[in-house]
Each structure stands twice: as C-alpha cells, then as structure tokens.
Coordinates of C-alpha atoms (C1' of nucleotides) in Angstrom, one line a residue:
Chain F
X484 CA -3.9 -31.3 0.6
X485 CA -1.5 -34.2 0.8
X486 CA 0.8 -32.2 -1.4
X487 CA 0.7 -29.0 0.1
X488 CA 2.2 -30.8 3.5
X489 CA 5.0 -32.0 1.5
X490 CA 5.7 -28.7 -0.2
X491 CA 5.4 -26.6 3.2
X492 CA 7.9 -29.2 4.6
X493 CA 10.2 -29.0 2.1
X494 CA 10.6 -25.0 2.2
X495 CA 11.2 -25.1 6.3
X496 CA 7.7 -24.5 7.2
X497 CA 5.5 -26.7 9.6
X498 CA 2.0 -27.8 8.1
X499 CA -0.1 -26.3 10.9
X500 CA -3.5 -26.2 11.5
X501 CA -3.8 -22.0 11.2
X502 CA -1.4 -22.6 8.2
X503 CA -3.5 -25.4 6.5
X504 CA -6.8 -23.5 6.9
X505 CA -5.5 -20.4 5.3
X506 CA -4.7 -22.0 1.4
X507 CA -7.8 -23.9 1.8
X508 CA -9.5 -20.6 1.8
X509 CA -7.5 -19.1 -0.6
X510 CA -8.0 -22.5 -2.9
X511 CA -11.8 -22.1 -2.2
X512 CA -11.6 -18.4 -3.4
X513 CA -10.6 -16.8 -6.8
X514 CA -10.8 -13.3 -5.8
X515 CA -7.8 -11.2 -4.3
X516 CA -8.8 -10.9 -0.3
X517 CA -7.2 -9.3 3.1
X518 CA -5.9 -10.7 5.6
X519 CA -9.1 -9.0 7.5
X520 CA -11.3 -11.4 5.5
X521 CA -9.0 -13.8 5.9
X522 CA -9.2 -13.6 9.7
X523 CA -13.0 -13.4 9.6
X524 CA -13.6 -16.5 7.7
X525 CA -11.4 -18.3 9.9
X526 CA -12.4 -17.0 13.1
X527 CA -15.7 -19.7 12.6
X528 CA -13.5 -22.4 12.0
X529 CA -10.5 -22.0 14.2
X530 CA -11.1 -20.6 17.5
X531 CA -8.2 -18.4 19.3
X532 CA -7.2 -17.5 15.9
X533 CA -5.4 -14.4 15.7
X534 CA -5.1 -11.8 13.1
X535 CA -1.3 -12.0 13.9
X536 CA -1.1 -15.0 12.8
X537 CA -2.7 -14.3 9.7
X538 CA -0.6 -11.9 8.6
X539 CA 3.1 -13.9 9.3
X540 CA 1.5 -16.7 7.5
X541 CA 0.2 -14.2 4.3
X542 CA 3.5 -13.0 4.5
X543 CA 5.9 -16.3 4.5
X544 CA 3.3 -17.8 2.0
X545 CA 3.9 -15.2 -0.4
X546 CA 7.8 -15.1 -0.6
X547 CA 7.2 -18.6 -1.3
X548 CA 5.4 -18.5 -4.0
X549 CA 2.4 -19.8 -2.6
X550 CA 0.6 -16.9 -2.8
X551 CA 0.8 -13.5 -4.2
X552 CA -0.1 -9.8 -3.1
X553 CA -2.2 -8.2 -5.1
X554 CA -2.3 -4.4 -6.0
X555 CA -5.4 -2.9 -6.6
X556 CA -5.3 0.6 -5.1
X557 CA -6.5 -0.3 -1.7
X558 CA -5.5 1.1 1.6
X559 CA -4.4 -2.5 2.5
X560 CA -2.9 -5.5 0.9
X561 CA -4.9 -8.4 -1.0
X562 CA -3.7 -11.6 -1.8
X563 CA -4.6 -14.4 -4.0
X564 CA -3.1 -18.5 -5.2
X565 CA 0.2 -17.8 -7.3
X566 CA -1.1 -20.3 -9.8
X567 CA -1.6 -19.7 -13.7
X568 CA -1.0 -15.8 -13.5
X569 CA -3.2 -13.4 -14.5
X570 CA -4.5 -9.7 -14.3
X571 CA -7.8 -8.1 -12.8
X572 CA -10.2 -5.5 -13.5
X573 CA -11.5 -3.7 -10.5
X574 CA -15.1 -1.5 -10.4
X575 CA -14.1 1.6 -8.4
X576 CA -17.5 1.7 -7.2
X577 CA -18.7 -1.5 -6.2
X578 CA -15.5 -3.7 -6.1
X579 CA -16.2 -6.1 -8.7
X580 CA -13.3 -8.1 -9.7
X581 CA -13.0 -9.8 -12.6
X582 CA -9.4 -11.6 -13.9
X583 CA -8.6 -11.9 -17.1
X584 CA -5.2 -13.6 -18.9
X585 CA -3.6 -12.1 -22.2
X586 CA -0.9 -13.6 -23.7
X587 CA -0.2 -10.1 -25.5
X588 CA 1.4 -8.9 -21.8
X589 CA 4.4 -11.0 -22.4
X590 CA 5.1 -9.9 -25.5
X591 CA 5.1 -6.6 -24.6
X592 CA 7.3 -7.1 -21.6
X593 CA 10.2 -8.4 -23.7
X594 CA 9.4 -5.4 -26.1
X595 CA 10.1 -3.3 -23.3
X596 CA 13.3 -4.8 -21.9
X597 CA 14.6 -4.8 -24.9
X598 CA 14.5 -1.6 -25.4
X599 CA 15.7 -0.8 -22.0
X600 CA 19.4 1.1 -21.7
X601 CA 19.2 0.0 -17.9
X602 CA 17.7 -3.3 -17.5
X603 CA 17.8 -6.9 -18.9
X604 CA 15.9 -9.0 -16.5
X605 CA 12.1 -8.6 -15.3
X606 CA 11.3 -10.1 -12.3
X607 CA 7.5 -10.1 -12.1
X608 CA 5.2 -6.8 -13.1
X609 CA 1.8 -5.3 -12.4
X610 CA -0.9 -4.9 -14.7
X611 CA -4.7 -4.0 -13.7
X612 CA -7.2 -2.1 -14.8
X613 CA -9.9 0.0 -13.2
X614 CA -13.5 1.2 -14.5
X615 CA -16.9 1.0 -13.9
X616 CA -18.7 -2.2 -14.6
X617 CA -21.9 -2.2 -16.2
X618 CA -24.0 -2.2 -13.6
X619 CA -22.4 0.8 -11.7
X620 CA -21.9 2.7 -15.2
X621 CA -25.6 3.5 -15.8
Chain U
X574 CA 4.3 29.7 -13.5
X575 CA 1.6 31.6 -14.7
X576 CA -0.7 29.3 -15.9
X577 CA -0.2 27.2 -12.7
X578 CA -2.2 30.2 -10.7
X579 CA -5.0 30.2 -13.1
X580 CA -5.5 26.8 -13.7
X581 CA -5.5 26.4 -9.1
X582 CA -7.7 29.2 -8.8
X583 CA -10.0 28.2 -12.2
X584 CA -10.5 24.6 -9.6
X585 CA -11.2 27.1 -7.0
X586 CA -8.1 26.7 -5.0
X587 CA -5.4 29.8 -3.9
X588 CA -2.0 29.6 -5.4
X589 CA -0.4 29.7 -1.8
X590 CA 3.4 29.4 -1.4
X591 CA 3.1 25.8 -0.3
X592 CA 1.2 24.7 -3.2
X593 CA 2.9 26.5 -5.7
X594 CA 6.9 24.9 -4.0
X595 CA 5.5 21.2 -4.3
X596 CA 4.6 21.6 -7.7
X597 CA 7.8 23.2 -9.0
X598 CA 9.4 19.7 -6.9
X599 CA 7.7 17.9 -9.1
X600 CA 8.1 20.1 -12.1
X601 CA 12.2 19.8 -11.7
X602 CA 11.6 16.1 -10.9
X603 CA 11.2 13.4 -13.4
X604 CA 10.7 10.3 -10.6
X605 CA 8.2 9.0 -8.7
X606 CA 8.5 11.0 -5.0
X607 CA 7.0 10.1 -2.0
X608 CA 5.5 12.6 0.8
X609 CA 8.4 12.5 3.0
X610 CA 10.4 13.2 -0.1
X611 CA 9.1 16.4 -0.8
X612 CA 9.1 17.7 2.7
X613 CA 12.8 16.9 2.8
X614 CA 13.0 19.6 -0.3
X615 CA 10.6 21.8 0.9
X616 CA 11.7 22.1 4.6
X617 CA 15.2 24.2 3.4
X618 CA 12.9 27.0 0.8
X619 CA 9.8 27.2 3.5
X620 CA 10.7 27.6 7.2
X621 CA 8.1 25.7 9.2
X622 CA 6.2 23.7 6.4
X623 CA 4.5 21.2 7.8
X624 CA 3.9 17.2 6.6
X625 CA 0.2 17.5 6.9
X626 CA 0.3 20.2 4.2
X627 CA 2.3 18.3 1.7
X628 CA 0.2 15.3 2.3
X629 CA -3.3 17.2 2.1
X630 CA -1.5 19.4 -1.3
X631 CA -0.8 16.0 -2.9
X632 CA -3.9 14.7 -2.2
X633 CA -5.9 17.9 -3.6
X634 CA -3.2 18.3 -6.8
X635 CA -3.9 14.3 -7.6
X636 CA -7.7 14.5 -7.5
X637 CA -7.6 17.5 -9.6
X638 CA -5.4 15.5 -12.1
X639 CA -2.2 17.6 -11.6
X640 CA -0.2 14.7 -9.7
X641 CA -1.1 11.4 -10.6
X642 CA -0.3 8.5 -7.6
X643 CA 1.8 6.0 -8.9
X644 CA 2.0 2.0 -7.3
X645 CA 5.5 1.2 -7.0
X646 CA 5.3 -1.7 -4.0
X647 CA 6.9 0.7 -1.8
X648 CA 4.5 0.9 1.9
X649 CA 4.0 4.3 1.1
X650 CA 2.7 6.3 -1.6
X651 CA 4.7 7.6 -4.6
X652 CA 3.4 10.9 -7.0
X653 CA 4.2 12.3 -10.1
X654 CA 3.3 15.0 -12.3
X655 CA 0.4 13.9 -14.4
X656 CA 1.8 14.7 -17.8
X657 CA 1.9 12.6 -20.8
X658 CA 0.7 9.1 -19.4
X659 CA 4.3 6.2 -19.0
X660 CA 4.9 3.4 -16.8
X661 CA 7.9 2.6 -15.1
X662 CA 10.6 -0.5 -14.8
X663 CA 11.9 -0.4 -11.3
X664 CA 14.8 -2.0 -9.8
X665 CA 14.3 -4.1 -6.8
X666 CA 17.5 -3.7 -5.2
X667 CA 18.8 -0.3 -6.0
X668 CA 15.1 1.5 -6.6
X669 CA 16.0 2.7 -9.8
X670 CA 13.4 3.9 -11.9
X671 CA 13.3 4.2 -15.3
X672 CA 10.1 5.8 -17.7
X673 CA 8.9 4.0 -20.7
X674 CA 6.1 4.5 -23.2
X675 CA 4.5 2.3 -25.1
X676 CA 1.4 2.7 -27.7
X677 CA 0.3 -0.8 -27.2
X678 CA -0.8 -0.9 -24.0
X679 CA -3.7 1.0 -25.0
X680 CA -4.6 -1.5 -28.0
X681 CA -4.3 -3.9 -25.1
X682 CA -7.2 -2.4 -23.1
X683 CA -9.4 -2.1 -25.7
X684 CA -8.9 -5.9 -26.7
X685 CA -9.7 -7.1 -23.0
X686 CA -12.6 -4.9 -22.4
X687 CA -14.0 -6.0 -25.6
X688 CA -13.9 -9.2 -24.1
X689 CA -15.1 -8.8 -20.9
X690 CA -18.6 -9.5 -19.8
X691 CA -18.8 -7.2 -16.7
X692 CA -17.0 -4.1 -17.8
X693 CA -17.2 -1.8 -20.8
X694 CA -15.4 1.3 -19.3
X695 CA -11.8 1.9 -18.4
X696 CA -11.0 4.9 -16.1
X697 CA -7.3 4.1 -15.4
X698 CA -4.8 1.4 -15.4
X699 CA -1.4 0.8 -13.8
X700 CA 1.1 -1.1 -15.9
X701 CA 4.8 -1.2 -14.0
X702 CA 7.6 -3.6 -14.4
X703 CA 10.1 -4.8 -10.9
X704 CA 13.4 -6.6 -12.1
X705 CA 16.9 -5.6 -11.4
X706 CA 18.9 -3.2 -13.6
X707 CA 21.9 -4.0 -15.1
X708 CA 24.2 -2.5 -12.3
X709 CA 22.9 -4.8 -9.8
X710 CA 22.5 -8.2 -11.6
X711 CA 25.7 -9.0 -11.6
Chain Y
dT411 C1' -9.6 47.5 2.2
dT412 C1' -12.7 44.1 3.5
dC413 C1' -15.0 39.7 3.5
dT414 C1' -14.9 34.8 3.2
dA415 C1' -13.6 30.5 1.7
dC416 C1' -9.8 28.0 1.4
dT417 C1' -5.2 26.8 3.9
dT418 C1' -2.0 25.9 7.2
dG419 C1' 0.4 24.3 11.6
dC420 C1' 0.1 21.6 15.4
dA421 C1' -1.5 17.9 18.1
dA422 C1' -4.1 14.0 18.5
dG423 C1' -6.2 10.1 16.1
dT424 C1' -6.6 6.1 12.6
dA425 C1' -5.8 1.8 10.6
dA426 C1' -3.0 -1.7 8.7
dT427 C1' 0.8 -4.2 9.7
dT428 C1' 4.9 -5.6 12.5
dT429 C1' 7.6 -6.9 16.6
dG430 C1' 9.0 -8.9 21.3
dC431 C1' 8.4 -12.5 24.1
dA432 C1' 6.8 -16.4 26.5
dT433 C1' 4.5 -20.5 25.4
dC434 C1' 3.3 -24.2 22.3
dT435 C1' 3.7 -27.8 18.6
dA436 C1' 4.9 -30.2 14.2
dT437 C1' 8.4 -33.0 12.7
dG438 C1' 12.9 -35.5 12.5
dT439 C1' 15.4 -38.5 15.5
dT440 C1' 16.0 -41.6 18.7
Chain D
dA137 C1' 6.1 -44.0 21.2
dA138 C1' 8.7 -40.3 23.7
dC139 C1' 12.2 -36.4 22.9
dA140 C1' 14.4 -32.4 21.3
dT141 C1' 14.1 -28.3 18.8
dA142 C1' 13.3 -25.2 15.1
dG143 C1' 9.6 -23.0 13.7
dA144 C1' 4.6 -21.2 15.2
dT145 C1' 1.3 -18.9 17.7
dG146 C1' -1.3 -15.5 20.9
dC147 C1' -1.3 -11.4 23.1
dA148 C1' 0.1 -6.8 23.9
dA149 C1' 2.7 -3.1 22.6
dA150 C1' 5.0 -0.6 18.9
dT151 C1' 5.5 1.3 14.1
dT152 C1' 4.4 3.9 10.2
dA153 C1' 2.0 6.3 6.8
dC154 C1' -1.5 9.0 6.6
dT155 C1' -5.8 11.7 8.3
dT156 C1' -8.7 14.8 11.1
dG157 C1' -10.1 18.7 14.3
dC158 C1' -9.5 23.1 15.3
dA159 C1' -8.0 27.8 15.8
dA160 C1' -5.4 31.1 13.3
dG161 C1' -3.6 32.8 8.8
dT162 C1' -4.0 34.3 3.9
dA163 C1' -5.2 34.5 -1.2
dG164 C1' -8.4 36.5 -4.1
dA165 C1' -13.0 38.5 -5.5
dA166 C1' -15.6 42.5 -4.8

DNA sequence: TTCTACTTGCAAGTAATTTGCATCTATGTT
DNA sequence: AACATAGATGCAAATTACTTGCAAGTAGAA
C-alpha cells in the first residue's frame, strides 16, 4: 500500500481514504466488476460513500493505468488491475469468468499491422471469448 | 431483395418498409453504424420513421443473426451485417475503421479452450484492435 | 377480402453514468 | 504544527442510449 501512495502522488492525485479502499478491492479481486459492486462492497466499510464517488475514481484510475475497463457484453462497464494483461472467457448463462494469457495474441497483432494499408501503431485491443461453461452446457 | 422477404417471413416476421430500408443501409454500408446512424439515413426515404423502430428492427435482425452487434468502445452500440465473420482496427482519434480477416484467430480458440478447465464451448468472440492510423500519428 | 399476429409511432420510463456546486481534505509549504 | 490550495467528495439534478406500454396500422396466410 506504501507504494500505491507514492504512485497516486506522483500522477496529481490525493491518496484518499474512498480512493485507497477501492484498489484494495480490486487487488483482493481477480474478476472484472462494476462500479455497482464496487459501491456495495464498500458501502460496509466506508460509510457516506457514494456511488459518485466510485465512478470518478474508476474513471481517473483507469486513464492511469491503474485499472482497466473491461468489455464483456454487459449493459455496464467492468473493471479490473491493469497488471500482467490478459483475456477472459465469459459463460453467457451464469457469468463465469475465467482469464486466460496467450502469447499467440501478440503475434498476431503485429501480423495484422503489418498488413495494414492504414495503420502502423496499436494502442491496446480486445480479445474475449464467450460460451457455455461446462456446467451450464449440459 | 427477394430472398430478404423469404428469409423475414421463413423467421416469421413481415417484410415491412422499415425493415426492409435498414437492411439495404446496411447492405450499401461496409462499417460499423450505430442506431442514430441509420435513422439519420432513413429519416430522408421514410417520412415519419421513428427511433424506437430502428432500435427494436436491430435488435430483432441481430438475434435472428442478420446484424451482428459489434463492441467498438463507443457508449453506444454499433451493428453490422452479419456476413462473412472480420474484426476491425479502429482509430482512436479519427474513428476510422478498417476490416481485417484473419484464419488464425480461430486456431487460437481452439488452443485456449483446449486448455481451459471450465469451458469447452465457444459461441462467439470479439477480437478488435484501437491504435491510431497513419493520418493521425503524425 | 378477411383475420390475426406482427409492427409501428408516440410518450413515458429505465438504468448507467456524468455534471454542477458547495463543502471538505490530503499534501506541500511555511 | 498550522496554512493554503488543488484536488476530492456528497448530493441532487441532468444526460444519454435504449426500452416499454399501448392503441392503431399493415403484411401475409387462408
């Protein structure tokens, strides 16, 4: 937590309490969540917390880096630590995330530019997948 | 055009002048269009189309797996005709969009669901690329 | 031509997220 | 340790994309 302080600090950005609490959760929690769940989690830990606040502070900490949003065919956003990246697979029927890494996506990607007549330069890209897990696909 | 009648009324729905207008928009267009977007087109052929047509048409034509929804990080929802399957490199600044196939991707998805304990069937999957094209990364 | 289920327009409603503003508080500086 | 201030927060109201209810219209089968 020491460094976190530092690193908020250094961007411009006060290490408050409402702040604080919010990358703990997301450091306690590996799956992509809302800002609702967010607010939920912190409402028992934080009182006067308001979901307001939770989204500025999803919001700053994403164009930071800190954290990033998450796209998985929701009607609203999820978000997740921006640390060692990797993709997810999603049960459309009972939510089940699971994240997996592939060092193949990389290659690909500079396949791609490559052969692109209009771009050179990826800046980050999106890659999940969606099923059934086993339980659901009986 | 013909077959478009059939193949509405073979799902049981009418080939009504509405329906049939949005899917020519998408028929003469190769990008990703949003709602708004095709209301826009529509409101000079149809006097007094209304929004929640489109919106319910697109709806209806993507379920029936004539559009397809496409994620593009935009804060509203993007369609496309659902013929043979790409993915897209967009621009960040300038919003272009530009298609791509690639054969891989699907050796990709059999690799990680091989691999993955919870999952052994893939329904869909969105691949897409954000960087800036060459225009505007100078 | 008639019947009926599917469609549409219009108005009102949702739900997630954002914004305005007055108040508050970390943090760098005395 | 007290101060000044840029950045934060809470609350209420606003925004925006999209959905729903309902009465009236229309395509398509018989």
């Amino acid at each position: 937590m020491q460094g976190i302080k530092e690193l908020l600090n250094k961007k411009g950005h006060k290490a408050t309490p409402a702040r604080l609490a919010i990358i703990n959760i997301f450091k306690n929690n590996k799956k992509p969540i809302s800002a609702e769940e967010v607010y939920k989690n912190l409402k028992t830990k934080l009182k006067n917390i308001n979901v307001t606040t939770i989204y500025r502070n999803l919001s700053s900490l994403s164009s930071e880096g800190i954290l990033r949003k998450v796209d998985l065919k929701k009607d609203f956003d999820l978000f997740e630590l921006n640390e060692d990246h990797h993709h997810h697979i999603v049960c459309t029927d009972c939510n089940k995330i699971e994240s997996f890494k592939n060092k193949e996506v990389e290659n690909l990607l500079n396949t791609i530019i490559k052969k692109s007549n209009n771009f050179k330069q990826i800046k980050e890209h999106s890659f999940e997948i969606f099923g059934l897990c086993k339980a659901c696909s009986k």
